[in-house]
Short mmCIF file of C-alpha atoms and ligand atoms in Angstrom, two decimals:
data_model
loop_
_atom_site.label_atom_id
_atom_site.label_comp_id
_atom_site.label_asym_id
_atom_site.label_seq_id
_atom_site.Cartn_x
_atom_site.Cartn_y
_atom_site.Cartn_z
CA MET A 1 -0.01 0.01 -0.02
CA PRO A 2 1.63 3.32 -1.02
CA SER A 3 2.01 5.97 1.65
CA GLU A 4 0.25 9.31 1.57
CA PHE A 5 3.55 10.87 0.43
CA ASP A 6 3.97 8.35 -2.37
CA LEU A 7 0.48 9.20 -3.60
CA ILE A 8 1.08 12.93 -3.47
CA ARG A 9 4.39 12.49 -5.33
CA ARG A 10 2.90 10.14 -7.88
CA TYR A 11 -0.38 11.90 -8.64
CA PHE A 12 -0.22 15.50 -7.58
CA THR A 13 3.34 16.66 -8.09
CA ARG A 14 4.18 18.43 -11.36
CA PRO A 15 6.67 21.21 -12.16
CA ALA A 16 5.17 24.61 -11.30
CA ALA A 17 5.86 27.20 -13.96
CA HIS A 18 4.83 30.28 -11.99
CA ALA A 19 6.01 29.30 -8.45
CA ASP A 20 9.34 29.42 -6.63
CA LEU A 21 8.36 26.40 -4.58
CA GLY A 22 5.50 24.00 -5.29
CA VAL A 23 4.27 20.72 -3.77
CA GLY A 24 6.52 19.06 -1.16
CA ASP A 25 7.29 21.65 1.54
CA ASP A 26 5.20 23.13 4.33
CA ALA A 27 3.90 25.88 2.06
CA ALA A 28 4.31 26.99 -1.53
CA LEU A 29 6.09 30.20 -2.46
CA PHE A 30 5.34 32.43 -5.40
CA ARG A 31 5.64 36.08 -6.37
CA VAL A 32 2.86 38.40 -7.45
CA ALA A 33 4.04 40.72 -10.23
CA ALA A 34 4.27 44.42 -9.41
CA GLY A 35 1.03 46.29 -10.01
CA MET A 36 -1.12 43.14 -9.90
CA GLN A 37 -3.86 42.17 -7.47
CA LEU A 38 -4.48 38.59 -6.37
CA ALA A 39 -7.93 37.12 -6.99
CA VAL A 40 -8.62 34.15 -4.68
CA THR A 41 -11.54 31.75 -4.80
CA THR A 42 -12.53 28.39 -3.30
CA ASP A 43 -15.07 25.79 -4.35
CA THR A 44 -15.87 22.42 -2.93
CA LEU A 45 -17.36 19.39 -4.68
CA VAL A 46 -18.91 16.81 -2.39
CA ALA A 47 -19.93 13.26 -3.52
CA GLY A 48 -23.68 12.91 -3.36
CA VAL A 49 -24.22 16.65 -3.32
CA HIS A 50 -22.37 17.95 -6.40
CA PHE A 51 -21.72 14.76 -8.29
CA PHE A 52 -22.69 11.09 -8.21
CA PRO A 53 -20.17 8.97 -6.26
CA ASP A 54 -19.58 6.81 -9.33
CA ALA A 55 -18.88 9.78 -11.62
CA ALA A 56 -16.00 9.31 -14.07
CA PRO A 57 -12.85 10.40 -12.13
CA ARG A 58 -11.27 12.05 -15.20
CA ASP A 59 -14.28 14.32 -15.60
CA LEU A 60 -14.34 15.03 -11.88
CA GLY A 61 -10.67 16.08 -11.91
CA TRP A 62 -11.39 18.48 -14.76
CA LYS A 63 -14.54 19.87 -13.20
CA THR A 64 -12.98 20.34 -9.71
CA LEU A 65 -10.54 22.79 -11.16
CA ALA A 66 -12.75 24.21 -13.91
CA VAL A 67 -15.44 25.51 -11.51
CA ASN A 68 -12.78 27.51 -9.72
CA LEU A 69 -11.27 28.84 -12.96
CA SER A 70 -14.75 30.05 -13.83
CA ASP A 71 -14.78 32.23 -10.69
CA LEU A 72 -11.40 33.71 -11.59
CA ALA A 73 -12.66 34.29 -15.18
CA ALA A 74 -15.69 36.08 -13.78
CA MET A 75 -13.33 38.63 -12.14
CA GLY A 76 -11.27 39.05 -15.32
CA ALA A 77 -8.28 37.42 -13.58
CA THR A 78 -5.59 35.26 -15.24
CA PRO A 79 -5.29 31.83 -13.46
CA ARG A 80 -1.90 31.20 -11.83
CA TRP A 81 -1.86 28.96 -8.75
CA ALA A 82 -4.15 26.37 -7.16
CA THR A 83 -4.24 24.09 -4.13
CA LEU A 84 -6.25 20.93 -3.83
CA ALA A 85 -7.62 19.47 -0.58
CA ILE A 86 -8.95 15.99 -1.29
CA SER A 87 -10.71 13.60 1.03
CA LEU A 88 -10.84 9.98 -0.12
CA PRO A 89 -12.74 7.04 1.43
CA SER A 90 -9.98 4.65 0.31
CA VAL A 91 -6.94 4.55 -1.97
CA ASP A 92 -7.89 3.47 -5.47
CA GLU A 93 -4.92 4.18 -7.65
CA ASP A 94 -6.80 3.80 -10.93
CA TRP A 95 -9.29 6.34 -9.70
CA LEU A 96 -6.55 8.69 -8.52
CA ALA A 97 -4.58 8.44 -11.75
CA ALA A 98 -7.66 9.27 -13.84
CA PHE A 99 -8.70 12.10 -11.48
CA ALA A 100 -5.20 13.61 -11.65
CA ASP A 101 -5.19 13.27 -15.46
CA GLY A 102 -8.40 15.26 -15.72
CA LEU A 103 -7.21 17.87 -13.22
CA PHE A 104 -3.88 18.41 -14.95
CA GLU A 105 -5.52 18.43 -18.37
CA CYS A 106 -7.53 21.43 -17.19
CA ALA A 107 -4.49 22.98 -15.43
CA THR A 108 -2.36 22.70 -18.53
CA ARG A 109 -5.06 24.04 -20.80
CA TYR A 110 -5.47 27.21 -18.69
CA GLY A 111 -1.86 27.57 -17.47
CA ILE A 112 -2.43 27.18 -13.75
CA ASP A 113 0.04 25.43 -11.36
CA LEU A 114 -1.02 23.03 -8.63
CA VAL A 115 1.29 24.25 -5.83
CA GLY A 116 -0.02 22.39 -2.77
CA GLY A 117 -2.91 20.86 -0.99
CA ASP A 118 -3.93 18.30 1.57
CA SER A 119 -4.87 14.65 1.37
CA THR A 120 -7.00 12.95 3.99
CA ARG A 121 -9.17 9.90 4.47
CA GLY A 122 -12.87 10.67 4.65
CA PRO A 123 -16.02 10.99 2.54
CA LEU A 124 -15.20 11.72 -1.12
CA ALA A 125 -14.87 15.51 -1.51
CA MET A 126 -12.49 17.95 -3.22
CA THR A 127 -11.80 21.58 -2.40
CA VAL A 128 -9.74 23.73 -4.72
CA THR A 129 -8.46 27.17 -3.91
CA ALA A 130 -7.44 29.04 -7.07
CA LEU A 131 -5.46 32.23 -7.25
CA GLY A 132 -5.24 34.53 -10.24
CA GLU A 133 -3.68 37.84 -11.13
CA VAL A 134 -5.39 40.95 -12.39
CA PRO A 135 -3.90 44.39 -12.98
CA ALA A 136 -4.76 46.43 -9.85
CA GLY A 137 -8.10 48.17 -10.15
CA THR A 138 -9.26 46.37 -13.30
CA ALA A 139 -11.10 43.34 -11.82
CA ILE A 140 -14.72 43.10 -12.92
CA THR A 141 -16.97 42.82 -9.87
CA ARG A 142 -20.75 42.23 -9.68
CA ALA A 143 -21.27 45.80 -8.57
CA GLY A 144 -20.57 48.18 -11.51
CA GLY A 145 -23.66 47.74 -13.70
CA LEU A 146 -25.55 50.92 -14.78
CA GLY A 147 -29.10 51.48 -15.98
CA GLY A 148 -29.19 51.06 -19.76
CA ASP A 149 -26.29 48.60 -19.86
CA ASP A 150 -26.76 45.61 -22.14
CA LEU A 151 -26.83 42.17 -20.53
CA TRP A 152 -24.79 39.49 -22.23
CA ILE A 153 -24.39 35.76 -21.64
CA SER A 154 -21.76 33.41 -23.03
CA GLY A 155 -22.26 29.92 -24.43
CA GLN A 156 -25.26 27.74 -23.78
CA PRO A 157 -26.50 28.08 -20.20
CA GLY A 158 -29.06 25.44 -19.29
CA LEU A 159 -27.40 22.55 -21.12
CA ALA A 160 -25.77 21.19 -17.95
CA ALA A 161 -29.14 21.27 -16.12
CA LEU A 162 -30.63 19.29 -19.03
CA GLY A 163 -27.71 16.85 -18.68
CA LEU A 164 -28.55 16.40 -14.99
CA ALA A 165 -32.23 15.84 -15.76
CA ILE A 166 -31.25 13.13 -18.25
CA LEU A 167 -28.81 11.49 -15.76
CA THR A 168 -31.31 11.39 -12.95
CA GLY A 169 -33.98 9.98 -15.22
CA ALA A 170 -36.24 12.98 -14.79
CA GLU A 171 -36.23 13.13 -18.58
CA LYS A 172 -36.28 9.64 -20.00
CA GLN A 173 -35.44 8.25 -23.47
CA TRP A 174 -33.40 11.19 -24.51
CA PRO A 175 -32.58 11.08 -28.23
CA ASN A 176 -29.59 13.47 -28.16
CA ASP A 177 -27.74 13.47 -24.87
CA HIS A 178 -24.18 14.11 -25.92
CA SER A 179 -23.98 17.89 -25.56
CA PRO A 180 -26.02 18.10 -22.30
CA LEU A 181 -23.93 15.44 -20.62
CA ARG A 182 -20.70 16.95 -21.86
CA ALA A 183 -21.80 20.37 -20.56
CA LEU A 184 -22.48 18.79 -17.16
CA HIS A 185 -19.29 16.78 -16.87
CA ARG A 186 -16.80 19.00 -18.69
CA PRO A 187 -17.71 22.65 -18.09
CA VAL A 188 -15.57 25.07 -20.11
CA PRO A 189 -14.41 27.94 -17.90
CA ARG A 190 -14.50 31.15 -19.98
CA VAL A 191 -11.00 32.23 -18.96
CA GLU A 192 -9.95 34.02 -22.14
CA LEU A 193 -13.28 35.76 -22.43
CA GLY A 194 -13.16 36.96 -18.81
CA VAL A 195 -9.72 38.45 -19.27
CA ALA A 196 -10.69 40.06 -22.60
CA LEU A 197 -13.71 41.75 -21.03
CA ARG A 198 -11.58 43.86 -18.73
CA GLY A 199 -12.30 47.44 -19.75
CA ALA A 200 -15.46 46.45 -21.66
CA ALA A 201 -17.76 44.81 -19.06
CA ARG A 202 -18.92 46.95 -16.12
CA ALA A 203 -20.21 44.08 -13.99
CA MET A 204 -19.85 40.33 -14.31
CA LEU A 205 -20.33 36.97 -12.60
CA ASP A 206 -20.31 33.37 -13.59
CA VAL A 207 -23.63 31.59 -13.83
CA SER A 208 -23.40 28.50 -11.60
CA ASP A 209 -26.87 28.45 -9.98
CA GLY A 210 -29.18 29.41 -12.87
CA LEU A 211 -29.37 32.57 -14.92
CA ALA A 212 -32.34 34.08 -12.99
CA GLY A 213 -30.71 33.60 -9.59
CA ASP A 214 -27.27 34.82 -10.67
CA LEU A 215 -28.69 37.79 -12.55
CA GLY A 216 -30.47 38.59 -9.31
CA HIS A 217 -27.06 38.68 -7.57
CA LEU A 218 -25.63 41.03 -10.21
CA CYS A 219 -28.71 43.30 -9.93
CA GLU A 220 -28.50 43.35 -6.15
CA CYS A 221 -24.77 44.16 -6.09
CA SER A 222 -25.16 46.81 -8.72
CA GLY A 223 -28.36 48.24 -7.18
CA ARG A 224 -30.33 47.82 -10.45
CA GLY A 225 -33.21 46.00 -12.00
CA ALA A 226 -33.18 44.01 -15.25
CA VAL A 227 -35.35 43.20 -18.25
CA LEU A 228 -34.72 39.97 -20.19
CA GLU A 229 -35.92 39.57 -23.79
CA ALA A 230 -37.39 36.06 -24.19
CA ALA A 231 -36.72 36.05 -27.92
CA ALA A 232 -33.01 36.74 -27.34
CA LEU A 233 -32.37 33.90 -24.90
CA PRO A 234 -29.91 31.39 -26.28
CA LEU A 235 -32.14 28.32 -26.39
CA VAL A 236 -30.97 26.84 -29.68
CA ALA A 237 -28.68 24.13 -28.28
CA LEU A 238 -31.36 23.11 -25.77
CA ARG A 239 -33.95 22.78 -28.56
CA GLU A 240 -31.44 20.90 -30.71
CA ALA A 241 -30.87 18.48 -27.81
CA GLY A 242 -34.60 17.81 -27.87
CA ALA A 243 -35.95 20.05 -25.07
CA ASP A 244 -39.38 21.57 -25.67
CA GLU A 245 -39.85 25.26 -25.05
CA ALA A 246 -40.93 24.99 -21.40
CA LEU A 247 -38.12 22.63 -20.41
CA ALA A 248 -35.53 24.70 -22.36
CA ARG A 249 -36.56 27.86 -20.48
CA ARG A 250 -36.63 26.14 -17.14
CA CYS A 251 -33.11 24.75 -17.67
CA LEU A 252 -31.79 28.11 -18.84
CA LEU A 253 -33.39 30.26 -16.15
CA SER A 254 -33.16 28.03 -13.09
CA GLY A 255 -30.72 25.25 -13.98
CA GLY A 256 -27.25 25.15 -12.52
CA ASP A 257 -23.65 24.09 -13.22
CA ASP A 258 -23.31 26.22 -16.32
CA TYR A 259 -20.15 28.24 -15.64
CA GLU A 260 -20.97 30.73 -18.36
CA LEU A 261 -20.26 34.44 -17.93
CA LEU A 262 -23.06 36.91 -17.47
CA PHE A 263 -22.01 40.57 -17.83
CA ALA A 264 -23.31 44.10 -18.20
CA ALA A 265 -21.70 46.43 -20.72
CA PRO A 266 -22.62 49.80 -22.22
CA PRO A 267 -24.37 49.74 -25.65
CA ALA A 268 -21.34 51.58 -27.10
CA ALA A 269 -19.31 48.38 -26.54
CA ARG A 270 -21.60 46.21 -28.75
CA ASP A 271 -19.32 46.08 -31.76
CA ASP A 272 -16.27 45.29 -29.66
CA ILE A 273 -18.07 42.53 -27.82
CA ALA A 274 -19.38 41.00 -31.04
CA ALA A 275 -15.83 41.07 -32.41
CA LEU A 276 -14.57 39.41 -29.26
CA ALA A 277 -17.17 36.57 -29.67
CA ARG A 278 -15.87 35.94 -33.18
CA GLN A 279 -12.23 36.17 -32.24
CA LEU A 280 -12.52 33.80 -29.26
CA ASP A 281 -15.12 31.67 -30.98
CA VAL A 282 -17.44 31.92 -27.93
CA PRO A 283 -21.13 32.54 -28.58
CA LEU A 284 -22.31 35.73 -26.85
CA ALA A 285 -26.02 36.55 -26.71
CA ARG A 286 -27.33 40.02 -25.83
CA ILE A 287 -30.34 39.03 -23.69
CA GLY A 288 -31.66 42.25 -22.15
CA HIS A 289 -30.60 45.29 -20.19
CA LEU A 290 -30.29 46.75 -16.75
CA VAL A 291 -32.66 49.40 -15.47
CA ALA A 292 -31.46 52.19 -13.18
CA GLU A 293 -33.70 51.44 -10.18
CA PRO A 294 -33.64 48.20 -8.18
CA ALA A 295 -36.67 46.16 -9.30
CA PRO A 296 -37.69 42.53 -9.83
CA ILE A 297 -36.32 40.91 -12.98
CA LEU A 298 -38.85 41.08 -15.84
CA LEU A 299 -39.07 38.67 -18.80
CA CYS A 300 -40.45 40.37 -21.88
CA GLU A 301 -42.14 38.04 -24.42
CA ALA A 302 -41.99 38.64 -28.20
CA ASP A 303 -45.57 40.01 -28.10
CA GLY A 304 -44.67 42.54 -25.38
CA ARG A 305 -46.20 40.71 -22.41
CA THR A 306 -43.98 40.83 -19.35
CA THR A 307 -43.77 38.50 -16.37
CA GLU A 308 -41.73 38.76 -13.21
CA ILE A 309 -39.17 36.00 -12.71
CA THR A 310 -38.21 34.90 -9.27
CA PRO A 311 -34.52 34.34 -8.86
CA ALA A 312 -34.79 30.76 -7.58
CA GLY A 313 -31.20 29.62 -7.87
CA PHE A 314 -29.85 26.61 -5.98
CA ASP A 315 -29.33 27.16 -2.29
CA HIS A 316 -27.74 24.36 -0.22
CA PHE A 317 -29.32 25.54 2.97
CA ALA A 318 -32.74 26.37 1.63
CA THR A 319 -33.58 22.83 0.44
CA ASN A 320 -34.22 19.65 2.40
CA GLY A 321 -31.75 17.69 0.28
P1 ADP B 1 1.83 19.20 6.13
O1 ADP B 1 1.63 18.04 7.09
O2 ADP B 1 3.05 20.02 6.38
O3 ADP B 1 0.59 20.02 5.98
P2 ADP B 1 1.23 17.44 4.02
O4 ADP B 1 1.71 16.11 4.39
O5 ADP B 1 -0.23 17.73 4.20
O6 ADP B 1 2.09 18.53 4.73
O7 ADP B 1 1.58 17.69 2.50
C1 ADP B 1 2.88 17.55 1.99
C2 ADP B 1 3.02 18.35 0.73
O8 ADP B 1 2.17 17.85 -0.28
C3 ADP B 1 2.67 19.82 0.90
O9 ADP B 1 3.46 20.60 0.06
C4 ADP B 1 1.25 19.89 0.42
O10 ADP B 1 0.92 21.16 -0.03
C5 ADP B 1 1.24 18.84 -0.67
N1 ADP B 1 -0.05 18.17 -0.90
C6 ADP B 1 -0.68 17.37 -0.05
N2 ADP B 1 -1.82 16.85 -0.64
C7 ADP B 1 -1.90 17.41 -1.87
C8 ADP B 1 -2.78 17.30 -2.96
N3 ADP B 1 -3.91 16.56 -2.88
N4 ADP B 1 -2.51 18.01 -4.04
C9 ADP B 1 -1.41 18.75 -4.18
N5 ADP B 1 -0.51 18.88 -3.17
C10 ADP B 1 -0.72 18.21 -2.03
MG1 MG B 2 -1.30 19.16 5.38
#
């Protein structure tokens, strides 16, 4: 049976490009470049809460890091360093090797170093802390949106929620499950987009708990209201995957696990943002606008009817599960 230190050496030790000292000492050492601020974020994935205990370890490794990179992206920060605290019920080296492969695949893709962590025995759970750099004063918070700003969303929010519905059997006999399941298992953090939006977006967050709920957070932090245009919502991929209109809307507005970027930007930035979408090959949909005064979020139908939408995002402590 390999020791804890053998396992760390074997599966979690790789050269760190941006650190003076990585895994293997009491703490990691790295330098923050002059004029930069550190952005720091932590996310935990717990078996049975965030993923099924039998989930593919390679996908889990990817997702554990990706969900944290999404938070850095949402600040406009460049990913640099990460730590991983992992709790394992037992040592399964095949599982660990696949998990590490997925994690380092994501780390390599986005240029982040794993510089430390902790490994313990316990219920299966992973916590990553990710650190990124952003030029001082340029981070994009949730708070800067102004009345009249356009609201934009990247990619295909809702697809992961559809994937979850398929997995749990809530939606049976699905004809086209590849893209929903991929969205659920392999979320793409919008790192390049987040960085490119510095100077263009006035407020931003990543959508992890449903568009309605997360837009509610942006509105609250910015002290604004919002109007969404139903006809502009990016529902195409959900329809292509076989969802009817009601299910597509429900997945988009109150699904979770999307890790797309939602941001507010002035109308004068429209051309630049459209150019960015082409350049980065990331779909960006302009889905509505902010209004100056705080107010409930309104959904405006093509025929002009409006309804209030309640920001019912996922809340761990508000449910019985
Ligand atoms: P300590 O007892 O001093 O906290 P540990 O035995 O927990 O040290 O860890 C030894 C080294 O391995 C440290 O550098 C720690 O950051 C690193 N480490 C432990 N677990 C992990 C992990 N899962 N991923 C990456 N690095 C890890
Ligand atoms: Mg330790």
